[in-house]
PDB file of C-alpha atoms in Angstrom:
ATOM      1  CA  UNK A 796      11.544  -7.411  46.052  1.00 52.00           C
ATOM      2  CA  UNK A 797      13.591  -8.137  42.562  1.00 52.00           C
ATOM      3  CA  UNK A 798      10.100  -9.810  41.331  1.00 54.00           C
ATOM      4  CA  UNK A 799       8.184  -7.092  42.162  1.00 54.00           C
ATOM      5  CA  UNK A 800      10.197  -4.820  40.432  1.00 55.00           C
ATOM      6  CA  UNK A 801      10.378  -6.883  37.196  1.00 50.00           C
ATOM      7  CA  UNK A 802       6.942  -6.813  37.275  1.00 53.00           C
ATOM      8  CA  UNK A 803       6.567  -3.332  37.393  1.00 57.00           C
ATOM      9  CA  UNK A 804       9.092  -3.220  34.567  1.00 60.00           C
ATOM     10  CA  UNK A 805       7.077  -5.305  32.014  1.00 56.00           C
ATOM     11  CA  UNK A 806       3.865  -3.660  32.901  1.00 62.00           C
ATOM     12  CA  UNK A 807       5.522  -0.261  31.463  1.00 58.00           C
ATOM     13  CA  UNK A 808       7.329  -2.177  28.996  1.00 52.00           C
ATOM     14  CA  UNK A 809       3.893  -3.406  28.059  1.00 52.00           C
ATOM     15  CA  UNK A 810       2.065   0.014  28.381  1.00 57.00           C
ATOM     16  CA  UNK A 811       4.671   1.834  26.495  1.00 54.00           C
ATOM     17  CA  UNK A 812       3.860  -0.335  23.687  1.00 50.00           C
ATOM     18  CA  UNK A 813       0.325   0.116  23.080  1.00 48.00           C
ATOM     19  CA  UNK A 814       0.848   3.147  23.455  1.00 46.00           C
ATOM     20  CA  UNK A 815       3.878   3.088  20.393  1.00 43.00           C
ATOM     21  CA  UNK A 816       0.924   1.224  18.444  1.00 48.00           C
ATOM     22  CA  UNK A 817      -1.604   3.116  18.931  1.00 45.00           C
ATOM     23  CA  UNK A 818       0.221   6.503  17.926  1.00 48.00           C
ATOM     24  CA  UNK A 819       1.661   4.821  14.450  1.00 42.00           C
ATOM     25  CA  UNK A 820      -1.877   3.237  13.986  1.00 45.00           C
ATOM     26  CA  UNK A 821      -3.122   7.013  14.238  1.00 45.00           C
ATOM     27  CA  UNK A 822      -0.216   8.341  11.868  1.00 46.00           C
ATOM     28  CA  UNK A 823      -0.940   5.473   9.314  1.00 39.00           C
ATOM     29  CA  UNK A 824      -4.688   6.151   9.489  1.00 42.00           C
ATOM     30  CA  UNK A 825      -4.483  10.411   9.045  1.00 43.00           C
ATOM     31  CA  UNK A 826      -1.380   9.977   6.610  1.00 39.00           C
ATOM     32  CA  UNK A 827      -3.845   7.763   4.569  1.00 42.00           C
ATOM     33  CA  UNK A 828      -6.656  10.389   5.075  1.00 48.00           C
ATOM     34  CA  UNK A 829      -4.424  13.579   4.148  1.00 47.00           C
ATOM     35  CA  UNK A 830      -2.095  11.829   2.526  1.00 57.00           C
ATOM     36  CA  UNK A 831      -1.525  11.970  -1.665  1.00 75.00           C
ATOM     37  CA  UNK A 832      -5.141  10.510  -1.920  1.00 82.00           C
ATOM     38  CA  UNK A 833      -8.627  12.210  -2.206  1.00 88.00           C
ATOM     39  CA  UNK A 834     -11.904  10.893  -2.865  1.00 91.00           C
ATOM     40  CA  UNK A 835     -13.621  13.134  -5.460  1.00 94.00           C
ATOM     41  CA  UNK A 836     -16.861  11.915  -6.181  1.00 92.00           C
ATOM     42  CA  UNK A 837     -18.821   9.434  -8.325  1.00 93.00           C
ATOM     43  CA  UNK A 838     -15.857   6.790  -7.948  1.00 93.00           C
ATOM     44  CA  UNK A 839     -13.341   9.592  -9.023  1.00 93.00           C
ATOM     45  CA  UNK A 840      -9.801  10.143  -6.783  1.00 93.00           C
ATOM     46  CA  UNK A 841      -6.780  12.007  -7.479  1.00 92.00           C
ATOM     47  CA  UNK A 842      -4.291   9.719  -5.896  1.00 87.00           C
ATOM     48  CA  UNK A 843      -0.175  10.004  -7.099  1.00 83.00           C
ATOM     49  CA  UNK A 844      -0.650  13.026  -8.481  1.00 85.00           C
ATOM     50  CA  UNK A 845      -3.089  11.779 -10.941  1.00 87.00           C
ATOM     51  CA  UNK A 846      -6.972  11.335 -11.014  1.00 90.00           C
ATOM     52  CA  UNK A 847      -8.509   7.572 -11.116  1.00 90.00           C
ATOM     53  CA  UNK A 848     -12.205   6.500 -11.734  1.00 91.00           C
ATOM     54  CA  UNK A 849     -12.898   3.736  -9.645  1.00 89.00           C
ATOM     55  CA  UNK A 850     -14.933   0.415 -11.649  1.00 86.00           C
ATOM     56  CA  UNK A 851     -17.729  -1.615 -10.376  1.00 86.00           C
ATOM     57  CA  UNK A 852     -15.455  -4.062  -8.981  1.00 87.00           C
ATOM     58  CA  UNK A 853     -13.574  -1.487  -6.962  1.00 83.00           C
ATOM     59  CA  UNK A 854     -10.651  -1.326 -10.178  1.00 84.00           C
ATOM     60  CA  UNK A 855      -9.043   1.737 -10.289  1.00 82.00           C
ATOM     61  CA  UNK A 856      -8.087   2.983 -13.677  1.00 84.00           C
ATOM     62  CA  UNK A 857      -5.575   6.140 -14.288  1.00 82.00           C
ATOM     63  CA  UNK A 858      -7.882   8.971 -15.829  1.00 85.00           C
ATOM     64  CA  UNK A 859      -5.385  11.299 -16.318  1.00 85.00           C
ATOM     65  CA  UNK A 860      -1.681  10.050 -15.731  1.00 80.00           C
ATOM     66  CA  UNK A 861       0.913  12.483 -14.098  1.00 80.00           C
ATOM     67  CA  UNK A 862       1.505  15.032 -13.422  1.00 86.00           C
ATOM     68  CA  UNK A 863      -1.774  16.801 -12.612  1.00 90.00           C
ATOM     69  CA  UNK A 864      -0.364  20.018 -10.966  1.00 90.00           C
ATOM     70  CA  UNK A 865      -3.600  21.457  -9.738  1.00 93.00           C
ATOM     71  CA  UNK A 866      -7.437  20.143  -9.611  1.00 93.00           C
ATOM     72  CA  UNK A 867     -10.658  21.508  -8.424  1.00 94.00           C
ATOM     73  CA  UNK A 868     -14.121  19.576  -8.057  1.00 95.00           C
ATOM     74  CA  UNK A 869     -17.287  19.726  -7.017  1.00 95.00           C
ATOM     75  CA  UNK A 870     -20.731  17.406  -6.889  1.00 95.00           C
ATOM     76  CA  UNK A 871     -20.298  17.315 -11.168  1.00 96.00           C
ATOM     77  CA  UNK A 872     -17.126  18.533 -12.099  1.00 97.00           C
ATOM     78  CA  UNK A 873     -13.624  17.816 -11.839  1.00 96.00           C
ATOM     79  CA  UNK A 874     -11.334  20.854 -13.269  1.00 96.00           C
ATOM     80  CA  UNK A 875      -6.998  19.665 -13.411  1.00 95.00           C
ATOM     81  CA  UNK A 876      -4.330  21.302 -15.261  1.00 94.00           C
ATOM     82  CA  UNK A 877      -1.708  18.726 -16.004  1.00 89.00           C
ATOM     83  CA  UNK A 878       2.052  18.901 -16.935  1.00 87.00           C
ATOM     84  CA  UNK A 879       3.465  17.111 -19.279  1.00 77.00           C
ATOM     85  CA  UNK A 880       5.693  14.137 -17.538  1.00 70.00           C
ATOM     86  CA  UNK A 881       7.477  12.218 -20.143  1.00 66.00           C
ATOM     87  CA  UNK A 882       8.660   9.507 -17.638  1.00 66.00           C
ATOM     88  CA  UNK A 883       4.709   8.571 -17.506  1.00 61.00           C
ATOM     89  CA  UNK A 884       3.562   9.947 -20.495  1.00 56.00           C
ATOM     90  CA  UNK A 885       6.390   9.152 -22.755  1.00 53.00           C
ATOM     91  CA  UNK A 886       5.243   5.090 -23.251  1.00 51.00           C
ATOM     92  CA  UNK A 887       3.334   3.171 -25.554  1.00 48.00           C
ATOM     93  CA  UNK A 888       1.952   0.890 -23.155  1.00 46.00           C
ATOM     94  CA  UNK A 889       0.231   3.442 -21.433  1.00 51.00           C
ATOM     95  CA  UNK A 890      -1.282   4.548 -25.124  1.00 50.00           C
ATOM     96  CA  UNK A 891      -2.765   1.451 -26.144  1.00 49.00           C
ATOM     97  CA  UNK A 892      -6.072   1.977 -25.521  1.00 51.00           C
ATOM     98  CA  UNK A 893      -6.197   5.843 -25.685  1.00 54.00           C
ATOM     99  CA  UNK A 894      -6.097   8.651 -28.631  1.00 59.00           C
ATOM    100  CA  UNK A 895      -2.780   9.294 -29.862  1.00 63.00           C
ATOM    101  CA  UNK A 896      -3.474  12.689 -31.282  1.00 66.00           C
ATOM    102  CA  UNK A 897      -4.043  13.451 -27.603  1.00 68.00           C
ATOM    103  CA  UNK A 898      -0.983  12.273 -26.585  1.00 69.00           C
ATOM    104  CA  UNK A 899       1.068  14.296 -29.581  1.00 71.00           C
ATOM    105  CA  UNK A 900      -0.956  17.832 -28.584  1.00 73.00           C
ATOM    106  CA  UNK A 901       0.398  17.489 -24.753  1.00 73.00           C
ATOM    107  CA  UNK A 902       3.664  16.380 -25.934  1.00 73.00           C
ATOM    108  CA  UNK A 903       3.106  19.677 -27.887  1.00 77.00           C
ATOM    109  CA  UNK A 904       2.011  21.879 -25.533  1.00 78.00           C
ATOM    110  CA  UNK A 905       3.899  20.793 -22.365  1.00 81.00           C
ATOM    111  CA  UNK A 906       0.699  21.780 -20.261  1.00 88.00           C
ATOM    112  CA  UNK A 907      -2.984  21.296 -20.606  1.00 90.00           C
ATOM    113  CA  UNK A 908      -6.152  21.413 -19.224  1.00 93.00           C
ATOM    114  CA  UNK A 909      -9.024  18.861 -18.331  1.00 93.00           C
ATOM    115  CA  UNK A 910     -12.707  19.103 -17.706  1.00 96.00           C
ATOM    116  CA  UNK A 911     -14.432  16.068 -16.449  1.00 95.00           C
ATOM    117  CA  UNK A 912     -18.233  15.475 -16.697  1.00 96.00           C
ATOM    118  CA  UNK A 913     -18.655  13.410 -13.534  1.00 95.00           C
ATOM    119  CA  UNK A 914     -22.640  12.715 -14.294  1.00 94.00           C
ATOM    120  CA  UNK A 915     -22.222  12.230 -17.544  1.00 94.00           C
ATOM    121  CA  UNK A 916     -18.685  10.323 -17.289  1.00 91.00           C
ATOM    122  CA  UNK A 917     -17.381  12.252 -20.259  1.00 92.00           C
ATOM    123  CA  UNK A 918     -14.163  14.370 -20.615  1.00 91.00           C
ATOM    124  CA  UNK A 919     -13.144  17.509 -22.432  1.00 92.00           C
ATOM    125  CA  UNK A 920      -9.405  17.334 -23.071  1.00 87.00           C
ATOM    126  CA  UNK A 921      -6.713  18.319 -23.026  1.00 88.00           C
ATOM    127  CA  UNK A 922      -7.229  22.091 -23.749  1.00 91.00           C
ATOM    128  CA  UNK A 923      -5.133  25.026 -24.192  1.00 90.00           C
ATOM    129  CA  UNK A 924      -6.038  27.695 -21.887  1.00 91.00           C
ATOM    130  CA  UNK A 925      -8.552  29.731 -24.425  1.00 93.00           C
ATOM    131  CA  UNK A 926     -10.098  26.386 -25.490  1.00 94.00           C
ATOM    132  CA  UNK A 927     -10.747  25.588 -21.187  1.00 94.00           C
ATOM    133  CA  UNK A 928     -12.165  28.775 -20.505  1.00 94.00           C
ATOM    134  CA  UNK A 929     -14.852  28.352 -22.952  1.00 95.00           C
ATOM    135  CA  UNK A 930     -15.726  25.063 -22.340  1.00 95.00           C
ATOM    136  CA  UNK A 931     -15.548  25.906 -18.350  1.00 95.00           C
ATOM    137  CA  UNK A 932     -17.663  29.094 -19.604  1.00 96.00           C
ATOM    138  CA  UNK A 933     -20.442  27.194 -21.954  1.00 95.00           C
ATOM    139  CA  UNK A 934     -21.052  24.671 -19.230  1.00 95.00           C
ATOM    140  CA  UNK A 935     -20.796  27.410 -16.402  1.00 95.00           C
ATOM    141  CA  UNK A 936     -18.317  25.524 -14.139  1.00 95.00           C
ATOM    142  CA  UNK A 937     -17.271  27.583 -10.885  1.00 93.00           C
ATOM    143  CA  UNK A 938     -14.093  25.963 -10.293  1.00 92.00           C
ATOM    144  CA  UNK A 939     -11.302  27.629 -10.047  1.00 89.00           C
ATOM    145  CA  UNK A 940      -7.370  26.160 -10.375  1.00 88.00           C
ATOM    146  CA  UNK A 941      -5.371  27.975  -7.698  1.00 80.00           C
ATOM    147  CA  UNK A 942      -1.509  27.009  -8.917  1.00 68.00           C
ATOM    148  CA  UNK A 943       0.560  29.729 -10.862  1.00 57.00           C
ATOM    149  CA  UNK A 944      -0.017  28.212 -14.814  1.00 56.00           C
TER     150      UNK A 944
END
C-alpha cells in the first residue's frame, strides 16, 4: 500500500514539474517577445532603450545609444527622440568612431531628434525640433512620436 502511494507521489511530483517548466519556458519566451526588444525592420531593433542595426554576420551595432525615450517606424522609416544620458553618452570610447560635433550639440541640447532612412541606410541627426519637422515634412514621413517632449 506504502509503494503505491509513493508512486502516486512522484507521478505528481513529476507532473507538477513539467508543468513548472513549461509555464517559465512560456514567461521566458513572451518576456523575450514583449520584452525591451523589437524588431524594426531591415536588420534595425530598438533593444535597451536604444536602436541597433543588425550586420551581415548577425553583429549588432548601437545606432543610437540611450536613452531613446520614444520611436516610431514603419516599412522605411524609423522616427526616435532621444535624451541625453551622460552615463552612456558621456565616454570617449563610445566616440571613437563617430562625429564629435554630434556628440557636443546633444550634450547641448539635452534632447534631440533622429530620422533614419531604413532603404537608404542613412540618418538625419540629431535635430532640434524645427530642424525634425522639416526634414520629417520634405521627406513626408507619417510617423508620429507619442511621449510628452
Amino acid at each position: 500500500m506504502k509503494t503505491k502511494k509513493l508512486v502516486g507521489q512522484k507521478e505528481k511530483f513529476f507532473k507538477m514539474k513539467h508543468c513548472v517548466i513549461f509555464i517559465l519556458i512560456g514567461q521566458l519566451v513572451t518576456s523575450c517577445i514583449h520584452g525591451d526588444y523589437w524588431d524594426l525592420g531591415n536588420g534595425y531593433s530598438y533593444c535597451a532603450k536604444s536602436i541597433c542595426k543588425q550586420d551581415e554576420k548577425g553583429v549588432d551595432t548601437l545606432v543610437l545609444f540611450p536613452e531613446i525615450i520614444d520611436y516610431a517606424y514603419n516599412e522605411r522609416y524609423i522616427v526616435a527622440y532621444q535624451k541625453f544620458d551622460p552615463a552612456s553618452l558621456d565616454n570617449d570610447t563610445v566616440w571613437q568612431r563617430k562625429e564629435i560635433r554630434y556628440y557636443q550639440q546633444m550634450k547641448k541640447q539635452k534632447k534631440v531628434y533622429w530620422v533614419i532612412d531604413k532603404v537608404k541606410d542613412s540618418i538625419y541627426g540629431p535635430l532640434d525640433k524645427s530642424r525634425y519637422g522639416c526634414i520629417v515634412d520634405s521627406l513626408r514621413i507619417q510617423l508620429a512620436l507619442h511621449k510628452k517632449q
